[in-house]
Coordinates of C-alpha atoms in Angstrom, one line a residue:
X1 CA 14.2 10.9 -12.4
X2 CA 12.6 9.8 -9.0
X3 CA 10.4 12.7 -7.1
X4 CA 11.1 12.9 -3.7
X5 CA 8.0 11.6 -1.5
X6 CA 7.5 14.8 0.8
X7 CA 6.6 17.4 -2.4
X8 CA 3.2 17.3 -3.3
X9 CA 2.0 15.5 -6.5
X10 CA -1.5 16.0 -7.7
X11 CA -2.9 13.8 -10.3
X12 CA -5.4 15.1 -12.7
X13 CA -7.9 13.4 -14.8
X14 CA -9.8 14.7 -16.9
X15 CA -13.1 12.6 -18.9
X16 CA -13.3 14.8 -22.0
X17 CA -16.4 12.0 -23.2
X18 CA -18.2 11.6 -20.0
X19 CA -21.4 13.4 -21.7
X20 CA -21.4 10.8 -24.4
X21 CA -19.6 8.0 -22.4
X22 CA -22.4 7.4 -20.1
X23 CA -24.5 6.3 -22.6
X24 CA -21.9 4.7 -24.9
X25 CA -18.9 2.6 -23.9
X26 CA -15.1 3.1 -25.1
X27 CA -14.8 -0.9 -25.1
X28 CA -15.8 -1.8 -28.3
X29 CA -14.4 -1.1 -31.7
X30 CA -15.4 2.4 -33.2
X31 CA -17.4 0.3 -36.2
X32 CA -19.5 -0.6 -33.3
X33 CA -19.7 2.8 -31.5
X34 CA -21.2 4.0 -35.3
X35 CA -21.4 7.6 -35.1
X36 CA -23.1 9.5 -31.8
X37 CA -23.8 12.7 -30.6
X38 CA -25.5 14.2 -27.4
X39 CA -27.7 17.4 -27.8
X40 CA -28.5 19.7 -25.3
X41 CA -31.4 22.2 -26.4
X42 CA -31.1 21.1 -29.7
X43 CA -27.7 21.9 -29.9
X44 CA -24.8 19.2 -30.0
X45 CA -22.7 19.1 -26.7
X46 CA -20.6 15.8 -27.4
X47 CA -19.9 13.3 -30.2
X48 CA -18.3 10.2 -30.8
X49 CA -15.0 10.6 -33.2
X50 CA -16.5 9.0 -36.1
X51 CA -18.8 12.4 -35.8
X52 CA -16.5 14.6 -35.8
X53 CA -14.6 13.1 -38.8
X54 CA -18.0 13.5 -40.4
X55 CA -18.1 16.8 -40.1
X56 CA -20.3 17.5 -36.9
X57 CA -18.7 20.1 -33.9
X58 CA -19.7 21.8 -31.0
X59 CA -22.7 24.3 -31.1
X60 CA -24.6 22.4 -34.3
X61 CA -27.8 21.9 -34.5
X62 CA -29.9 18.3 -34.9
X63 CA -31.1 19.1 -38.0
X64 CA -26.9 19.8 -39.7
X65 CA -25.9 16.9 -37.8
X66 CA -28.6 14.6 -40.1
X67 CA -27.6 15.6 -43.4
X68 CA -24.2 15.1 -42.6
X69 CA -24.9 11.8 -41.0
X70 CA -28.3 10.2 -41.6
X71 CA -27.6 7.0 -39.7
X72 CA -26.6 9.4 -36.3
X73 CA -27.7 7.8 -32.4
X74 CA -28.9 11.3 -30.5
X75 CA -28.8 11.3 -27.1
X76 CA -30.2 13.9 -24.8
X77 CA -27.8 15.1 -22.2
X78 CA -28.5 13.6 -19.0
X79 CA -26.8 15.9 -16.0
X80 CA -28.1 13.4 -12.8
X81 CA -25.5 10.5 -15.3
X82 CA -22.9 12.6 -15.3
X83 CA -22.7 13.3 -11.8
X84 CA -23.2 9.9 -11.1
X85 CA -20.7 8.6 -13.1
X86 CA -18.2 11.2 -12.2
X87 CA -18.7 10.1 -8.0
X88 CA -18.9 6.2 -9.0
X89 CA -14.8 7.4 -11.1
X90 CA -14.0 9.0 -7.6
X91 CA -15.2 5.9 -5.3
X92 CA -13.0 3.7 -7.6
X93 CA -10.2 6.3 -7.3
X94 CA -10.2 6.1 -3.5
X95 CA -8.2 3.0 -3.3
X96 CA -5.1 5.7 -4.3
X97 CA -5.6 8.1 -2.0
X98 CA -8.2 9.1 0.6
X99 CA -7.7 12.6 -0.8
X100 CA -10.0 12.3 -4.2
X101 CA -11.8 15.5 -5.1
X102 CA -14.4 16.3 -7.7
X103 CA -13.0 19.3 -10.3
X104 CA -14.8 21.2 -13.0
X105 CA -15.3 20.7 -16.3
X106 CA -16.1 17.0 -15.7
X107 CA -12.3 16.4 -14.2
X108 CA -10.9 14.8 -10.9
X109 CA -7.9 15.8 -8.4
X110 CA -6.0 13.4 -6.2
X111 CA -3.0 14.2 -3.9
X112 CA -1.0 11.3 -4.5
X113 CA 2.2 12.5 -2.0
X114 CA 1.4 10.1 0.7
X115 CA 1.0 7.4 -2.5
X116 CA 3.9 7.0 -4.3
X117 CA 6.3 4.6 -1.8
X118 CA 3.2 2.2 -1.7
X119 CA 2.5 1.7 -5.5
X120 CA 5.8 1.7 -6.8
X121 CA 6.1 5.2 -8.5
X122 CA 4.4 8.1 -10.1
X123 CA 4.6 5.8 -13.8
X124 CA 3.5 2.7 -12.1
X125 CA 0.4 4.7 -9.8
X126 CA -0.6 6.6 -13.0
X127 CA -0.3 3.2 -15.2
X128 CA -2.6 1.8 -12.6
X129 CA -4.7 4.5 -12.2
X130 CA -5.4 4.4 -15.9
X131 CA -6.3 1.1 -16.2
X132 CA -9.1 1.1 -13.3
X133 CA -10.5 4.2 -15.8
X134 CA -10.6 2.2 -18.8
X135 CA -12.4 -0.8 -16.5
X136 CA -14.7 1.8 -15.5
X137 CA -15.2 2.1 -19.5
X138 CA -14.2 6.1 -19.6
X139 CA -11.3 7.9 -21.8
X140 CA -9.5 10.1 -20.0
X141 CA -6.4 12.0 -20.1
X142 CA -4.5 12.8 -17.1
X143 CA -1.5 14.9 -15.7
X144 CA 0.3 15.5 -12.6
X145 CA 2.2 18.6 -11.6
X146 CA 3.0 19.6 -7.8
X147 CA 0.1 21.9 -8.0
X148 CA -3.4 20.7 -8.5
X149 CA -5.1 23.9 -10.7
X150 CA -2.0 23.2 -12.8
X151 CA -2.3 19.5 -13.3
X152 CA -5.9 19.9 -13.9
X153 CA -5.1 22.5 -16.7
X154 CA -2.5 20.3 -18.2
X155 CA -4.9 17.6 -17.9
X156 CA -7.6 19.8 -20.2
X157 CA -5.1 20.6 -22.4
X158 CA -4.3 17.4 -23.3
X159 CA -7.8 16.5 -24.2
X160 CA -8.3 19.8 -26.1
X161 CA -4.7 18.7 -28.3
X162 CA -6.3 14.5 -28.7
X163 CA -2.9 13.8 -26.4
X164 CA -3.0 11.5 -23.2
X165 CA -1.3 14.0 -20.8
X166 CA 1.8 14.9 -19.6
X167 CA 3.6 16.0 -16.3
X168 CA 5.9 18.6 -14.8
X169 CA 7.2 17.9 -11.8
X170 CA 8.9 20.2 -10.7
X171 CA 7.8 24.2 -10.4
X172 CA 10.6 25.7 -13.0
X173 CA 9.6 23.0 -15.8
X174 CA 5.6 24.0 -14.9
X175 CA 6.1 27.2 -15.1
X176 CA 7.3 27.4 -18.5
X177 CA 4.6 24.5 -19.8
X178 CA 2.4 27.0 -18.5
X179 CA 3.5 29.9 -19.9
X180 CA 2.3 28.2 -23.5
X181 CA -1.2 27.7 -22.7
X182 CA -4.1 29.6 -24.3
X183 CA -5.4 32.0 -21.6
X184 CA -9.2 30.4 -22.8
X185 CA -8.0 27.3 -20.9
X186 CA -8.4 28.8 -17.3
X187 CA -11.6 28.3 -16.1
X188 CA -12.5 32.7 -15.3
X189 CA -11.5 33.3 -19.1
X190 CA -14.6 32.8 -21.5
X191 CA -16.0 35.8 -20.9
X192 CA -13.0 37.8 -21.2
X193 CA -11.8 36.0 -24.1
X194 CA -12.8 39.1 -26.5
X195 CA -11.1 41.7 -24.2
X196 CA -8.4 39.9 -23.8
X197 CA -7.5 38.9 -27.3
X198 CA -8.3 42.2 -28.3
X199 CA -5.0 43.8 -26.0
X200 CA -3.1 40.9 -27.8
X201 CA -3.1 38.4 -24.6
X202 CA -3.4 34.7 -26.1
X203 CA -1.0 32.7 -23.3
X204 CA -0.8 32.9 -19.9
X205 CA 2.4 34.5 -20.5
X206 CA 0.8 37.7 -22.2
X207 CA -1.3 37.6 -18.7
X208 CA 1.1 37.9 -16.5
X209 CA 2.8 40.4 -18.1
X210 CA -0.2 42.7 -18.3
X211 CA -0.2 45.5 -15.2
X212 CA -1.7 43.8 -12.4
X213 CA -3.8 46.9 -11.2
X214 CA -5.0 47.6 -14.5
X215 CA -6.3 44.4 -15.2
X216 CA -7.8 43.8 -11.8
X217 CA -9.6 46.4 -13.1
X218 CA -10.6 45.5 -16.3
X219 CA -10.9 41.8 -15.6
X220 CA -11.8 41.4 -11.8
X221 CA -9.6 39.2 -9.2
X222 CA -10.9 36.1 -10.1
X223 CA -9.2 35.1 -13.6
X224 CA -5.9 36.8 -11.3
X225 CA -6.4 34.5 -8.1
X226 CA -7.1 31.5 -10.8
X227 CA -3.6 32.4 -12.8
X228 CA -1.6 32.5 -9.2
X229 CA -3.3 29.4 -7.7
X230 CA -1.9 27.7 -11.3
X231 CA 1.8 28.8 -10.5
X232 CA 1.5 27.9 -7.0
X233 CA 1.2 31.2 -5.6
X234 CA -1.8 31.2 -4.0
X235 CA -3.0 28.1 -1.7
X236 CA -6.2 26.3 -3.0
X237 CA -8.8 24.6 -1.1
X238 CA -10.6 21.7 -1.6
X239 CA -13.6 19.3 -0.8
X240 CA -13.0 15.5 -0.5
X241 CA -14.6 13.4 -1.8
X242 CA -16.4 11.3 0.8
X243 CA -17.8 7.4 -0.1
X244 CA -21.5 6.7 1.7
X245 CA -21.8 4.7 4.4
X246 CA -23.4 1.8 2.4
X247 CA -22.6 0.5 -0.7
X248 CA -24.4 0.0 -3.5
X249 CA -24.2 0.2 -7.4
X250 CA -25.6 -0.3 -10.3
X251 CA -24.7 -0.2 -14.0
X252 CA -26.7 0.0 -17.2
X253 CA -25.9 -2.9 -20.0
X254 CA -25.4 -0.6 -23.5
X255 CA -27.0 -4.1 -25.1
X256 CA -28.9 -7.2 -24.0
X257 CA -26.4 -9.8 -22.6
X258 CA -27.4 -13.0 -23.5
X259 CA -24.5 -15.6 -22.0
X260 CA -23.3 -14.7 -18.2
X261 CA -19.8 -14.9 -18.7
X262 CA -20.2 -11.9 -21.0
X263 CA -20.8 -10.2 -17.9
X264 CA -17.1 -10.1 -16.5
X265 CA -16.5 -7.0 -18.2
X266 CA -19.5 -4.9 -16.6
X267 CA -19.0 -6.4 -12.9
X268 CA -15.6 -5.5 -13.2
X269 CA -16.4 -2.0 -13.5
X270 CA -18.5 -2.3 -10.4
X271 CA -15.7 -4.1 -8.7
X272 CA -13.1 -0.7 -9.5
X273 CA -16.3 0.9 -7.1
X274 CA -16.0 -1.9 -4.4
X275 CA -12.5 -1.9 -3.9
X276 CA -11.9 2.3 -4.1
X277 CA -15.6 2.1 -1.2
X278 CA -13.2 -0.4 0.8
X279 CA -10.3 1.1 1.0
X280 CA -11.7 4.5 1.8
X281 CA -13.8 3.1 4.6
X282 CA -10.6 0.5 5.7
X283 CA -13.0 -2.7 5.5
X284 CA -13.1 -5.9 4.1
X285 CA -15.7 -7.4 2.7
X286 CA -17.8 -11.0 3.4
X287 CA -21.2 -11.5 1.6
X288 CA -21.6 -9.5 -1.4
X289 CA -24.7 -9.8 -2.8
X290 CA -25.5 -9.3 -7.5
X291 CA -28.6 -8.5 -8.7
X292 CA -29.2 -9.3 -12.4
X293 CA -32.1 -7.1 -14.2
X294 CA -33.9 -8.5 -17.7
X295 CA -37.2 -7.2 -19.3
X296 CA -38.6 -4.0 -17.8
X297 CA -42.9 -3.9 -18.4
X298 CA -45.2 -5.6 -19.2
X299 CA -42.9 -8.6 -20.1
X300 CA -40.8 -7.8 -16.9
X301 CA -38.8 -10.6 -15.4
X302 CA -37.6 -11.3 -11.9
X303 CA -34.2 -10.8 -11.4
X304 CA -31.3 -13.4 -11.1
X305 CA -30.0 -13.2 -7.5
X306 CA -26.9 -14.5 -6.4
X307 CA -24.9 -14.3 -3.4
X308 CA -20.9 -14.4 -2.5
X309 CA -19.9 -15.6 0.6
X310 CA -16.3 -15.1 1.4
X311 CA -14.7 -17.9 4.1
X312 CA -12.6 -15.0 5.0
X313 CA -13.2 -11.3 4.6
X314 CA -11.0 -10.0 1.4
X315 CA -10.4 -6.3 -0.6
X316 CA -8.0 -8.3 -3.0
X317 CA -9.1 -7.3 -6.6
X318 CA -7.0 -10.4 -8.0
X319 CA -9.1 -12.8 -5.2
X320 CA -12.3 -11.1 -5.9
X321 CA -12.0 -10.8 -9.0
X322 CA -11.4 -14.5 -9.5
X323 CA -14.6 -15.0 -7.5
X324 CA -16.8 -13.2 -9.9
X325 CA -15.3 -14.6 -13.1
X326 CA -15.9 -18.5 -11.4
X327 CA -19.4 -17.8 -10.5
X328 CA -20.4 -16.1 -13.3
X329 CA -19.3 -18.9 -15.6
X330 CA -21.4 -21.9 -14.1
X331 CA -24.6 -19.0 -14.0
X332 CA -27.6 -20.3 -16.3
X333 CA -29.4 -17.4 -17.6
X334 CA -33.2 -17.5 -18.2
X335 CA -33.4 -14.3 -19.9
X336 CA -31.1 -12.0 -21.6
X337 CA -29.7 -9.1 -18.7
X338 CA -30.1 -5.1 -18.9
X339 CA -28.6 -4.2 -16.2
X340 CA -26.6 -5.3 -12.9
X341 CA -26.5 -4.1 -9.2
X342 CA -24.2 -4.9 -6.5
X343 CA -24.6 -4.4 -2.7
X344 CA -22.4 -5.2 0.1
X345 CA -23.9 -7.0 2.4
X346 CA -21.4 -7.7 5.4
X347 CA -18.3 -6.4 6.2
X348 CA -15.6 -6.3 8.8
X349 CA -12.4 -3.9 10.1
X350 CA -10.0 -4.9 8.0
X351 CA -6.6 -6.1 10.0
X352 CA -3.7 -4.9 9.7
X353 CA -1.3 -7.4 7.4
X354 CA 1.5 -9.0 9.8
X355 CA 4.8 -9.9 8.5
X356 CA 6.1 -13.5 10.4
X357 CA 9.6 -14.0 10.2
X358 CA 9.2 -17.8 9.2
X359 CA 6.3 -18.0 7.0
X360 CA 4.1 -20.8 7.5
X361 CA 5.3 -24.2 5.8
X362 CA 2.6 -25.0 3.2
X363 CA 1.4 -21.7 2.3
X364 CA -0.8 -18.9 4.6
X365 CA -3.5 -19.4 6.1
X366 CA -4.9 -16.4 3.9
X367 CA -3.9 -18.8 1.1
X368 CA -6.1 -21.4 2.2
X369 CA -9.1 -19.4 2.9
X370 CA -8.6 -18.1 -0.7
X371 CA -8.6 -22.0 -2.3
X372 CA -12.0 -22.8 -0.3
X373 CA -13.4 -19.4 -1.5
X374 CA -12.6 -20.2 -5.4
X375 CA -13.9 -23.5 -4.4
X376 CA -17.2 -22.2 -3.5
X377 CA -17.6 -20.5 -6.1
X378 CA -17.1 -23.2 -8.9
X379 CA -18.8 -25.8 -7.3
X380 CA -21.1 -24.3 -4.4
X381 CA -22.2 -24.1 -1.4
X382 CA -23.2 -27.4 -0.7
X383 CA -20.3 -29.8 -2.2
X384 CA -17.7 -27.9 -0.4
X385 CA -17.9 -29.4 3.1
X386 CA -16.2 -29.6 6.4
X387 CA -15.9 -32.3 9.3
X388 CA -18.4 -32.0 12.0
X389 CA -17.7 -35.3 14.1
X390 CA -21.0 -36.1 16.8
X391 CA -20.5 -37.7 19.9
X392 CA -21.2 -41.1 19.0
X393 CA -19.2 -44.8 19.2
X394 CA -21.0 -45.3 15.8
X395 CA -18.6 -44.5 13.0
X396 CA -21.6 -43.8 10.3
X397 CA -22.8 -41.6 12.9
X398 CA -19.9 -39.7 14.4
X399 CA -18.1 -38.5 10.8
X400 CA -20.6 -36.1 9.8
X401 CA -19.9 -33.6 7.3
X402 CA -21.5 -30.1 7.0
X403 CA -21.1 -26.8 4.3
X404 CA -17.8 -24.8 4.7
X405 CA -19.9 -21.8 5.5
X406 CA -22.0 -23.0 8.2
X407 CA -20.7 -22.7 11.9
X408 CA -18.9 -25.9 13.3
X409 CA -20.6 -27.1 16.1
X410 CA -18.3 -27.6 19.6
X411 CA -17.4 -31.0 20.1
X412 CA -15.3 -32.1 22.7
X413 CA -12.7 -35.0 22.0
X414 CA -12.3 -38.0 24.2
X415 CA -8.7 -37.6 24.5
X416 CA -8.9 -41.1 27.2
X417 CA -9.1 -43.1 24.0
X418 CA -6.2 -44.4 22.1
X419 CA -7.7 -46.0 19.2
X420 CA -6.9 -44.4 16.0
X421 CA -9.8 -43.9 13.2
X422 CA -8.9 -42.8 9.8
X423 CA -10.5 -39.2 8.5
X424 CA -11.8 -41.1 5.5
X425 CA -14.7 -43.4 5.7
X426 CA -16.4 -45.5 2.8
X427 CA -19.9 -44.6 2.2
X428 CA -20.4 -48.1 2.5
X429 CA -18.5 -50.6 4.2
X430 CA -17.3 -53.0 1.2
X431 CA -17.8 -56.7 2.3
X432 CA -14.3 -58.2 1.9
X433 CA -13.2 -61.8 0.5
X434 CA -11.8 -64.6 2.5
X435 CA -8.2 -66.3 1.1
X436 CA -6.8 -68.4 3.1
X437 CA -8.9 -67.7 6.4
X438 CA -7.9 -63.6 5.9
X439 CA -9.6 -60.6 4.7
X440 CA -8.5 -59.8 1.0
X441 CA -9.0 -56.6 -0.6
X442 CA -6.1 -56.2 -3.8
X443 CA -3.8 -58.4 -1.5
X444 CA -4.1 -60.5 1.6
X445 CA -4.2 -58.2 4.4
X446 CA -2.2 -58.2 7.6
X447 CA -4.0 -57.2 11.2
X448 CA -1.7 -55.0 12.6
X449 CA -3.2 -53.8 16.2
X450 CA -5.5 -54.7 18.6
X451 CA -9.5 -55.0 18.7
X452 CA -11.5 -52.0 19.1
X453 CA -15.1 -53.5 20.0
X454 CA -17.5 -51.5 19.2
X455 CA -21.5 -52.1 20.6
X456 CA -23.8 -49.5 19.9
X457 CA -27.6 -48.6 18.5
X458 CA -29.9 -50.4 20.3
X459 CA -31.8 -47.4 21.5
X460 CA -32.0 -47.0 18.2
X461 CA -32.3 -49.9 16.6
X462 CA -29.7 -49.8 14.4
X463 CA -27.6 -52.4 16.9
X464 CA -23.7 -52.8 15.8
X465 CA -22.0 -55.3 17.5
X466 CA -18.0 -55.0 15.6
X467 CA -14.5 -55.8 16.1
X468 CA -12.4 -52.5 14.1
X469 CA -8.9 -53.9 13.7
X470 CA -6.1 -51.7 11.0
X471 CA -5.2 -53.6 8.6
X472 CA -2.0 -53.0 5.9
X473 CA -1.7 -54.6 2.2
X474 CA 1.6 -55.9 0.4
X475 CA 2.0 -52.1 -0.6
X476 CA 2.1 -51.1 2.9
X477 CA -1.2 -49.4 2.5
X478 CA -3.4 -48.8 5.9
X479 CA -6.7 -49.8 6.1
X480 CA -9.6 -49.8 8.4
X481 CA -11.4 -53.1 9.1
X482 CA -13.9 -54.7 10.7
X483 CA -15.3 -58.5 11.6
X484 CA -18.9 -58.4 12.1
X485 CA -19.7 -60.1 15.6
X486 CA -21.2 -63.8 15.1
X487 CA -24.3 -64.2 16.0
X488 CA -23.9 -67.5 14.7
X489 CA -22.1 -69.7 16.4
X490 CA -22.0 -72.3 13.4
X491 CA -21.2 -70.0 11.2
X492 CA -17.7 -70.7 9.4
X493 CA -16.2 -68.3 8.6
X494 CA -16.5 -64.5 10.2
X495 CA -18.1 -61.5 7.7
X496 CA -14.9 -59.1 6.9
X497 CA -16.1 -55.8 5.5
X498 CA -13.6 -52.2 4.6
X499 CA -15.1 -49.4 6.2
X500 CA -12.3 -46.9 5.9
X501 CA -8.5 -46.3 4.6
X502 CA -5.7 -44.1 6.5
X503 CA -4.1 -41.3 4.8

C-alpha cells in the first residue's frame, strides 16, 4: 500500500546502545566487542549483549558484574558523548528532511511528508535511512506512524521487545497497536507506575478507559496530554534541529589504525555528517580538508594533513565517496592513527540541477569534472595537467602545461594565422633518417602542405631558424616536421627532426 504524500509521516529512531556505542562500535563481530558495560555511580546503565547473556542487567553493581564476568571493559558514562553523538546522527539525518528533531530517551524525529516522492518511498527512505545509521556505527530501531509521540513510542518498543521496528500508517491501525502498549512506555509514567498498576492499568487501553477527571486528579495532566498527543489528539511542538554554520568533525578510532585504507570505514561515518551539513545548508562543497591524529604525550606525533580539492563543487556521496577511498589508498602512514577530523574548507550555493532536452554527446560536463577529480586523487596534484599555451612563435615555449587546479592564464589566439599545430608535442624533437632524399620515421613520409618558417630566440639566445612542414606515413598517420635551416651551405643533405604527431 502506497501512503498518500500530503498525510504526515514521522520517522522515529531510536539508539537503544548510544551509552555503550560511543565507546564501542556495532561493526565488528561480537567476539570482538567481548563483553562491556557502562556504569554510572557505580551502577550499570548499558551493556553489550554478550553481558547480558552473562547474566548482568540494569541497576547492578560493578562489583556483581565481576564475578559474573571477570574479563568485563567498564566504561564510565560520558553525557557531553552522547549528546555529541546524538547531534552528529541528526546532522547526517538532515540530507532527509530539513525537519530533524532531537527526542528523549536518546531518540530522533523526522517529518518525512515532504520526503517520500524524492527517495522513492517510505521502504526505500527508511532502507536508506538505516544504512547511513549503521555507517554512523549506531544500532537503532526505527518506526513511522503519522504522528510523531506515536512513532517514537513504537520506536522504544521495539528496542524494549530486541525487534527492528514497525509502522502504522494510518490512525485506525495505530490506534489499536497502541492500545497494547505497557502504560511504563510513555515517558510521564515511571512515577505512577505503582499507582497505576495498583487500579489494574497495564496498557494504554486500561488508561483511557479510566475517568478522565479522576485521574487528572490522581495523576496530573501531563501523563493525559502525553496519552492524547500519542493518538493524535493533541498537537505537539517541536525544536529543529539546526546544523552550525561551519563544519567540522571529528571521530575517535576504538583501535590504533595501522594501514590507511583501513580508514574508509571511519571517514565514511564522517562523510554521513558532511552530506546531511550540505544539504541542510543547500551547498556544495570544494576543498575539504582531513586531519589524521597518532600518539598523544610525550611520544606525540604531528598529524597527517591532507587536502581535497574538488575541480567542481559536489554533495554526491557516490563521487565523494570515491574520492576518499582513492586518496586514502596511495596515503603512506608514518605512525599508526587515533583519531580523524574533517573540516570544510570552501564551499559554494549549490545550483539547481537542469534537465536539457538533448543531453550532451560524450557524457556531462558534470561527468567530466567528476573523471579529473578521481584523477587527482589517484595520481595528484601535479601530474594531472592542463594546456596553458604563451604567446610565443617557439613551439617548446608556447605548449606549456600547468596543474588542473591552478587558474588558466588569458591568452588570446591569433586567429590571422592558418597554420595548423598539433596539441601533442615530443619532449624532444627525434632526429629523423634520410631514404631516398626524405624524412623516414616507420615509413617514408610524404610532405603534405606548405612551409611554416619559423625564426625566433635571439633575444634569448636560444635562436631557431625552422621550416615546420605536416607530414603523413603509409598508414595515413599525421605528423609534425621540421628541416632545420642550413647554415651550411655545403652541407648535403638537410637535418629532419619529428617534433610532434596530430590526433
Amino acid at each position: 500500500m502506497h501512503p498518500h504524500t500530503h498525510h504526515p509521516f514521522w520517522i522515529a529512531i531510536h539508539l537503544p546502545l548510544l551509552r555503550l556505542e560511543v565507546f564501542v562500535k556495532p561493526w565488528f563481530d561480537a567476539e570482538e566487542l567481548a563483553a562491556s558495560v557502562v556504569l554510572s555511580q557505580g551502577r550499570v546503565v548499558a551493556m553489550s549483549a554478550l553481558a547480558h547473556q552473562a547474566g548482568v542487567c540494569t541497576g547492578m553493581r560493578t562489583g556483581g558484574v565481576q564475578m559474573l564476568l571477570p574479563d568485563v571493559r567498564c566504561f564510565q558514562r560520558d553525557v557531553q558523548k552522547e549528546y555529541a553523538a546524538l547531534n552528529a546522527v541528526a546532522t547526517a539525518l538532515l540530507q532527509y528532511s530539513p525537519q530533524v528533531s532531537l527526542a528523549d530517551d536518546d531518540s530522533i524525529l523526522i517529518d518525512i511528508s515532504a520526503s517520500l516522492s524524492l527517495f522513492g518511498g517510505l521502504r526505500t527512505l527508511r532502507k536508506r535511512i538505516q544504512g547511513t545509521l549503521q555507517t554512523l556505527g549506531f544500532s537503532a530501531t526505527t518506526s513511522i506512524a503519522p504522528v510523531a509521540r506515536a512513532a517514537w513510542l513504537l520506536a522504544r518498543e521495539a528496542a524494549r521487545k530486541k525487534r527492528a521496528g514497525k509502522h502504522a500508517l494510518h490512525l485506525k491501525k495505530l490506534s489499536r497497536r497502541l492500545d497494547r502498549l505497557p502504560v511504563g512506555l510513555l515517558a510521564t509514567a515511571p512515577p505512577l507506575l505503582d499507582l497505576l498498576q495498583g487500579i489494574a492499568c497495564y496498557s494504554f487501553r486500561d488508561l483511557r478507559q479510566l475517568p478522565r477527571p479522576g485521574l487528572q486528579r490522581r495523576c496530573g495532566k501531563a501523563i493525559l496530554h502525553e496519552l492524547d498527543q500519542a493518538y493524535g489528539e493533541q498537537s505537539e511542538l517541536h525544536q529543529w534541529h539546526v546544523a552550525s554554520p561551519e563544519f567540522k568533525a571529528r571521530i575517535e578510532l576504538p583501535d590504533r589504525i595501522e594501514q590507511a585504507d583501513a580508514l574508509l570505514l571511519y571517514a565514511r561515518s564522517l562523510l554521513a555528517q558532511l552530506l546531511g551539513w550540505l544539504a541542510s545548508q543547500q551547498l556544495a562543497v570544494t576543498h575539504i580538508h582531513m586531519e589524521l591524529f597518532h600518539e598523544r604525550g610525550r611520544q606525540a606525533i604531528p598529524p597527517t594533513l591532507f587536502d581535497l580539492q574538488l575541480a567542481q563543487a559536489c554533495w554526491q556521496e557516490s563521487h565523494l565517496l570515491s574520492l576518499f577511498r582513492e586518496r586514502l589508498t596511495q596515503l603512506k602512514l608514518d605512525a599508526a592513527v587515533i583519531s580523524m577530523m574533517l573540516e570544510v574548507k570552501q564551499t559554494i550555493q549549490r545550483q539547481a540541477q537542469t534537465y536539457a532536452l538533448f543531453p550532451e554527446p560524450g557524457g556531462k560536463a558534470e561527468d567530466h569534472q567528476r573523471l579529473l577529480e578521481l584523477l587527482l586523487a589517484r595520481l595528484g596534484d601535479e601530474n594531472v595537467l592542463q594546456s596553458a599555451p604563451q604567446a610565443d612563435h617557439r613551439p617548446e615555449v608556447a605548449n606549456n602545461w600547468i596543474s588542473i587546479m591552478k587558474k588558466r592564464p588569458a591568452f588570446e589566439r591569433d586567429n590571422s594565422r592558418t597554420a595548423l599545430r598539433p596539441d601533442w608535442l615530443l619532449p624532444q624533437a627525434l632526429a629523423l633518417e634520410i631514404r631516398q632524399h626524405r624524412p623516414y620515421y616507420r615509413s617514408e613520409l610524404t610532405i603534405i602542405s606548405a612551409a611554416e618558417r619559423i625564426e625566433a630566440g635571439w633575444w634569448h639566445e636560444q635562436v631557431q631558424a625552422r621550416d615546420y612542414f605536416m607530414a603523413t606515413d603509409a598508414s595515413q598517420v599525421r605528423y609534425w616536421i621540421y628541416r632545420e635551416r642550413a647554415t651550411d651551405p655545403d652541407a648535403d643533405e638537410p637535418v629532419w627532426f619529428l617534433h610532434g604527431i596530430f590526433g
